[in-house]
PDB file of C-alpha atoms in Angstrom:
ATOM      1  CA  MET M  17      80.958 -74.223-238.734  1.00  0.00           C
ATOM      2  CA  ALA M  18      81.112 -76.420-235.620  1.00  0.00           C
ATOM      3  CA  ALA M  19      77.975 -77.256-233.677  1.00  0.00           C
ATOM      4  CA  ASP M  20      77.391 -75.189-230.550  1.00  0.00           C
ATOM      5  CA  ASP M  21      78.458 -77.503-227.712  1.00  0.00           C
ATOM      6  CA  SER M  22      76.421 -75.433-225.233  1.00  0.00           C
ATOM      7  CA  ALA M  23      73.126 -76.031-227.067  1.00  0.00           C
ATOM      8  CA  PRO M  24      71.080 -78.992-225.815  1.00  0.00           C
ATOM      9  CA  LEU M  25      70.622 -81.890-228.204  1.00  0.00           C
ATOM     10  CA  LEU M  26      66.979 -82.761-228.831  1.00  0.00           C
ATOM     11  CA  ARG M  27      66.599 -86.506-229.402  1.00  0.00           C
ATOM     12  CA  LEU M  28      64.462 -89.519-228.570  1.00  0.00           C
ATOM     13  CA  ALA M  29      64.868 -90.778-225.023  1.00  0.00           C
ATOM     14  CA  ARG M  30      66.908 -93.959-224.726  1.00  0.00           C
ATOM     15  CA  ALA M  31      66.392 -97.090-222.673  1.00  0.00           C
ATOM     16  CA  GLY M  32      68.036 -96.579-219.296  1.00  0.00           C
ATOM     17  CA  GLU M  33      67.150 -92.862-219.105  1.00  0.00           C
ATOM     18  CA  GLY M  34      64.024 -93.359-217.001  1.00  0.00           C
ATOM     19  CA  VAL M  35      66.012 -92.300-213.954  1.00  0.00           C
ATOM     20  CA  HIS M  36      66.788 -88.982-215.678  1.00  0.00           C
ATOM     21  CA  LEU M  37      63.136 -88.339-216.596  1.00  0.00           C
ATOM     22  CA  PHE M  38      62.128 -89.185-213.028  1.00  0.00           C
ATOM     23  CA  GLU M  39      64.698 -86.721-211.690  1.00  0.00           C
ATOM     24  CA  VAL M  40      63.706 -83.942-214.129  1.00  0.00           C
ATOM     25  CA  THR M  41      60.066 -84.327-213.078  1.00  0.00           C
ATOM     26  CA  ARG M  42      60.907 -84.417-209.361  1.00  0.00           C
ATOM     27  CA  LEU M  43      63.179 -81.361-209.529  1.00  0.00           C
ATOM     28  CA  SER M  44      60.755 -79.430-211.730  1.00  0.00           C
ATOM     29  CA  VAL M  45      57.855 -80.001-209.368  1.00  0.00           C
ATOM     30  CA  ALA M  46      59.898 -79.331-206.225  1.00  0.00           C
ATOM     31  CA  SER M  47      61.110 -75.981-207.554  1.00  0.00           C
ATOM     32  CA  LEU M  48      58.806 -74.607-210.228  1.00  0.00           C
ATOM     33  CA  ALA M  49      55.480 -75.676-208.706  1.00  0.00           C
ATOM     34  CA  ARG M  50      56.280 -74.238-205.271  1.00  0.00           C
ATOM     35  CA  GLY M  51      53.950 -71.366-204.481  1.00  0.00           C
ATOM     36  CA  HIS M  52      51.199 -72.861-206.649  1.00  0.00           C
ATOM     37  CA  TYR M  53      50.653 -76.082-204.700  1.00  0.00           C
ATOM     38  CA  SER M  54      50.816 -77.004-201.025  1.00  0.00           C
ATOM     39  CA  ASP M  55      53.905 -78.589-199.501  1.00  0.00           C
ATOM     40  CA  ALA M  56      51.866 -81.783-199.025  1.00  0.00           C
ATOM     41  CA  GLN M  57      50.880 -81.865-202.708  1.00  0.00           C
ATOM     42  CA  ILE M  58      54.473 -81.339-203.801  1.00  0.00           C
ATOM     43  CA  ALA M  59      55.742 -83.987-201.371  1.00  0.00           C
ATOM     44  CA  GLY M  60      53.219 -86.527-202.688  1.00  0.00           C
ATOM     45  CA  TRP M  61      53.324 -85.507-206.356  1.00  0.00           C
ATOM     46  CA  MET M  62      55.435 -88.392-207.560  1.00  0.00           C
ATOM     47  CA  GLY M  63      53.222 -90.899-205.744  1.00  0.00           C
ATOM     48  CA  ALA M  64      54.222 -94.425-206.729  1.00  0.00           C
ATOM     49  CA  ARG M  65      56.209 -93.292-209.771  1.00  0.00           C
ATOM     50  CA  THR M  66      59.653 -94.766-210.107  1.00  0.00           C
ATOM     51  CA  PRO M  67      62.269 -94.626-212.843  1.00  0.00           C
ATOM     52  CA  SER M  68      60.668 -97.855-214.145  1.00  0.00           C
ATOM     53  CA  TYR M  69      57.457 -95.935-214.829  1.00  0.00           C
ATOM     54  CA  TYR M  70      59.410 -93.620-217.132  1.00  0.00           C
ATOM     55  CA  GLU M  71      61.205 -96.574-218.740  1.00  0.00           C
ATOM     56  CA  GLY M  72      57.766 -97.772-219.830  1.00  0.00           C
ATOM     57  CA  LEU M  73      57.084 -94.406-221.475  1.00  0.00           C
ATOM     58  CA  ILE M  74      60.457 -94.532-223.206  1.00  0.00           C
ATOM     59  CA  ALA M  75      59.805 -98.073-224.476  1.00  0.00           C
ATOM     60  CA  ARG M  76      56.542 -96.887-226.053  1.00  0.00           C
ATOM     61  CA  GLY M  77      58.555 -94.451-228.148  1.00  0.00           C
ATOM     62  CA  GLY M  78      58.080 -90.758-228.748  1.00  0.00           C
ATOM     63  CA  VAL M  79      59.537 -89.254-225.569  1.00  0.00           C
ATOM     64  CA  VAL M  80      61.939 -86.514-226.651  1.00  0.00           C
ATOM     65  CA  VAL M  81      64.655 -85.266-224.305  1.00  0.00           C
ATOM     66  CA  ALA M  82      66.824 -82.181-224.340  1.00  0.00           C
ATOM     67  CA  ALA M  83      70.290 -83.318-223.282  1.00  0.00           C
ATOM     68  CA  LEU M  84      73.449 -81.380-222.650  1.00  0.00           C
ATOM     69  CA  GLY M  85      76.195 -83.934-222.375  1.00  0.00           C
ATOM     70  CA  ASP M  86      75.023 -86.529-219.869  1.00  0.00           C
ATOM     71  CA  THR M  87      72.435 -84.207-218.302  1.00  0.00           C
ATOM     72  CA  VAL M  88      68.804 -84.390-219.371  1.00  0.00           C
ATOM     73  CA  LEU M  89      67.468 -80.841-219.019  1.00  0.00           C
ATOM     74  CA  GLY M  90      63.869 -81.567-219.991  1.00  0.00           C
ATOM     75  CA  PHE M  91      61.527 -83.812-221.901  1.00  0.00           C
ATOM     76  CA  VAL M  92      58.199 -83.891-223.715  1.00  0.00           C
ATOM     77  CA  ASP M  93      55.762 -86.682-224.488  1.00  0.00           C
ATOM     78  CA  ALA M  94      52.586 -86.540-226.571  1.00  0.00           C
ATOM     79  CA  GLU M  95      49.886 -88.662-228.106  1.00  0.00           C
ATOM     80  CA  PRO M  96      47.464 -87.741-230.878  1.00  0.00           C
ATOM     81  CA  GLY M  97      45.590 -84.635-229.770  1.00  0.00           C
ATOM     82  CA  GLU M  98      47.388 -84.157-226.445  1.00  0.00           C
ATOM     83  CA  ILE M  99      50.697 -83.124-224.967  1.00  0.00           C
ATOM     84  CA  THR M 100      50.885 -85.466-221.980  1.00  0.00           C
ATOM     85  CA  ARG M 101      54.130 -84.371-220.292  1.00  0.00           C
ATOM     86  CA  LEU M 102      56.538 -81.466-220.564  1.00  0.00           C
ATOM     87  CA  PHE M 103      59.000 -80.949-217.716  1.00  0.00           C
ATOM     88  CA  LEU M 104      62.210 -78.938-217.367  1.00  0.00           C
ATOM     89  CA  ARG M 105      64.932 -78.859-214.779  1.00  0.00           C
ATOM     90  CA  PRO M 106      64.596 -75.572-212.864  1.00  0.00           C
ATOM     91  CA  GLU M 107      67.852 -74.188-214.274  1.00  0.00           C
ATOM     92  CA  ALA M 108      66.513 -74.601-217.830  1.00  0.00           C
ATOM     93  CA  ALA M 109      63.286 -72.656-217.175  1.00  0.00           C
ATOM     94  CA  GLY M 110      63.164 -69.377-219.087  1.00  0.00           C
ATOM     95  CA  SER M 111      65.893 -70.402-221.533  1.00  0.00           C
ATOM     96  CA  GLY M 112      63.602 -71.084-224.515  1.00  0.00           C
ATOM     97  CA  LEU M 113      64.049 -74.821-224.137  1.00  0.00           C
ATOM     98  CA  GLY M 114      60.436 -75.279-223.012  1.00  0.00           C
ATOM     99  CA  ARG M 115      59.242 -73.603-226.218  1.00  0.00           C
ATOM    100  CA  ARG M 116      61.438 -75.897-228.311  1.00  0.00           C
ATOM    101  CA  LEU M 117      60.124 -78.983-226.533  1.00  0.00           C
ATOM    102  CA  LEU M 118      56.550 -77.697-226.844  1.00  0.00           C
ATOM    103  CA  GLU M 119      56.996 -77.347-230.616  1.00  0.00           C
ATOM    104  CA  ILE M 120      58.169 -80.961-230.810  1.00  0.00           C
ATOM    105  CA  GLY M 121      55.260 -82.081-228.641  1.00  0.00           C
ATOM    106  CA  LEU M 122      52.788 -80.173-230.811  1.00  0.00           C
ATOM    107  CA  ALA M 123      54.117 -81.807-233.960  1.00  0.00           C
ATOM    108  CA  ALA M 124      53.725 -85.229-232.349  1.00  0.00           C
ATOM    109  CA  ALA M 125      50.237 -84.418-231.020  1.00  0.00           C
ATOM    110  CA  ARG M 126      49.122 -83.232-234.471  1.00  0.00           C
ATOM    111  CA  HIS M 127      50.487 -86.300-236.254  1.00  0.00           C
ATOM    112  CA  GLY M 128      47.379 -88.155-237.434  1.00  0.00           C
ATOM    113  CA  HIS M 129      45.116 -85.700-235.563  1.00  0.00           C
ATOM    114  CA  ASP M 130      43.239 -82.813-237.195  1.00  0.00           C
ATOM    115  CA  GLY M 131      41.513 -81.293-234.161  1.00  0.00           C
ATOM    116  CA  PRO M 132      42.683 -79.065-231.352  1.00  0.00           C
ATOM    117  CA  VAL M 133      45.569 -80.111-229.112  1.00  0.00           C
ATOM    118  CA  THR M 134      44.976 -80.268-225.371  1.00  0.00           C
ATOM    119  CA  VAL M 135      47.211 -80.181-222.332  1.00  0.00           C
ATOM    120  CA  GLU M 136      46.586 -80.638-218.625  1.00  0.00           C
ATOM    121  CA  SER M 137      48.685 -77.703-217.461  1.00  0.00           C
ATOM    122  CA  THR M 138      50.004 -77.378-213.953  1.00  0.00           C
ATOM    123  CA  LEU M 139      48.975 -74.107-212.328  1.00  0.00           C
ATOM    124  CA  ASN M 140      52.522 -72.767-212.603  1.00  0.00           C
ATOM    125  CA  ALA M 141      52.708 -73.558-216.358  1.00  0.00           C
ATOM    126  CA  GLU M 142      49.366 -71.998-217.352  1.00  0.00           C
ATOM    127  CA  GLY M 143      51.026 -68.712-218.400  1.00  0.00           C
ATOM    128  CA  PHE M 144      53.621 -70.574-220.470  1.00  0.00           C
ATOM    129  CA  HIS M 145      50.930 -72.442-222.384  1.00  0.00           C
ATOM    130  CA  ALA M 146      48.813 -69.291-222.801  1.00  0.00           C
ATOM    131  CA  ARG M 147      51.809 -67.445-224.310  1.00  0.00           C
ATOM    132  CA  HIS M 148      51.955 -70.212-226.918  1.00  0.00           C
ATOM    133  CA  GLY M 149      48.321 -69.940-227.960  1.00  0.00           C
ATOM    134  CA  PHE M 150      46.582 -72.350-225.589  1.00  0.00           C
ATOM    135  CA  ARG M 151      43.379 -71.170-223.959  1.00  0.00           C
ATOM    136  CA  ARG M 152      41.797 -72.326-220.725  1.00  0.00           C
ATOM    137  CA  ILE M 153      38.786 -74.599-221.244  1.00  0.00           C
ATOM    138  CA  GLY M 154      38.339 -75.869-217.688  1.00  0.00           C
ATOM    139  CA  ARG M 155      39.855 -77.016-214.443  1.00  0.00           C
ATOM    140  CA  GLY M 156      40.282 -80.470-213.068  1.00  0.00           C
ATOM    141  CA  THR M 157      42.776 -82.817-211.495  1.00  0.00           C
ATOM    142  CA  PHE M 158      45.754 -84.506-213.107  1.00  0.00           C
ATOM    143  CA  SER M 159      44.692 -87.708-214.850  1.00  0.00           C
ATOM    144  CA  HIS M 160      47.910 -89.144-216.315  1.00  0.00           C
ATOM    145  CA  GLY M 161      50.254 -91.624-214.771  1.00  0.00           C
ATOM    146  CA  ILE M 162      50.245 -92.550-211.115  1.00  0.00           C
ATOM    147  CA  GLY M 163      50.428 -89.929-208.444  1.00  0.00           C
ATOM    148  CA  GLY M 164      49.748 -89.131-204.845  1.00  0.00           C
ATOM    149  CA  ASP M 165      47.167 -86.586-203.710  1.00  0.00           C
ATOM    150  CA  PRO M 166      44.944 -84.982-206.344  1.00  0.00           C
ATOM    151  CA  ILE M 167      46.805 -82.268-208.258  1.00  0.00           C
ATOM    152  CA  GLU M 168      44.749 -79.367-209.577  1.00  0.00           C
ATOM    153  CA  ILE M 169      45.380 -78.613-213.239  1.00  0.00           C
ATOM    154  CA  VAL M 170      44.112 -76.240-215.885  1.00  0.00           C
ATOM    155  CA  GLN M 171      42.655 -77.924-218.952  1.00  0.00           C
ATOM    156  CA  MET M 172      43.876 -75.995-221.977  1.00  0.00           C
ATOM    157  CA  GLU M 173      43.397 -76.264-225.702  1.00  0.00           C
ATOM    158  CA  LEU M 174      45.241 -75.006-228.747  1.00  0.00           C
ATOM    159  CA  PRO M 175      42.673 -74.594-231.516  1.00  0.00           C
ATOM    160  CA  ARG M 176      43.395 -76.312-234.781  1.00  0.00           C
ATOM    161  CA  ALA M 177      45.235 -73.990-237.134  1.00  0.00           C
ATOM    162  CA  PRO M 178      43.010 -72.915-240.021  1.00  0.00           C
ATOM    163  CA  THR M 179      43.872 -74.424-243.390  1.00  0.00           C
ATOM    164  CA  GLY M 180      42.833 -73.754-246.927  1.00  0.00           C
ATOM    165  CA  PRO M 181      41.644 -70.547-248.597  1.00  0.00           C
ATOM    166  CA  SER M 182      39.860 -69.165-245.527  1.00  0.00           C
ATOM    167  CA  ALA M 183      43.164 -69.225-243.608  1.00  0.00           C
ATOM    168  CA  GLU M 184      44.646 -66.876-246.186  1.00  0.00           C
ATOM    169  CA  THR M 185      41.686 -64.496-246.491  1.00  0.00           C
ATOM    170  CA  GLY M 186      40.556 -64.507-242.895  1.00  0.00           C
ATOM    171  CA  SER M 187      36.984 -65.285-243.997  1.00  0.00           C
ATOM    172  CA  PRO M 188      34.887 -67.692-241.949  1.00  0.00           C
ATOM    173  CA  ARG M 189      35.255 -71.385-242.745  1.00  0.00           C
ATOM    174  CA  THR M 190      32.159 -73.172-243.917  1.00  0.00           C
TER     175      THR M 190
END
């Protein structure tokens, strides 16, 4: 059976794709965050970020993109214990691609980390994260990267999945 050519390919980001990650972030914020943030916050969101900023993330390794042909539809980045970035082009929102990228980000965040996984969710993405098991643990302002005006976020956490016999019986862990 031939691969579905309409399904995005999930793969590591490549050198030279920083411009695509920059554009995905810019378009995502400009469209999906509208109504949750002021026009001034949206206008200043990218701050001093440039495609070179994203090239640095790509060079570190671990940024996964969803690409359909030459178009990057979204990406995710994580470090142990935290999903640091997950952005989609507006036309990909609601397609299930965010869930697929979140699963990849969770696997990366759990690699070498046994505790809960956190995310600094934008206000517009809080429901998305909640539907995938994250719970609100606080509020704050965006702390990653370089930006413009302070951006309010929701600090969320996905509890560590239970393991061992108590996970199977439902009894409290000791």
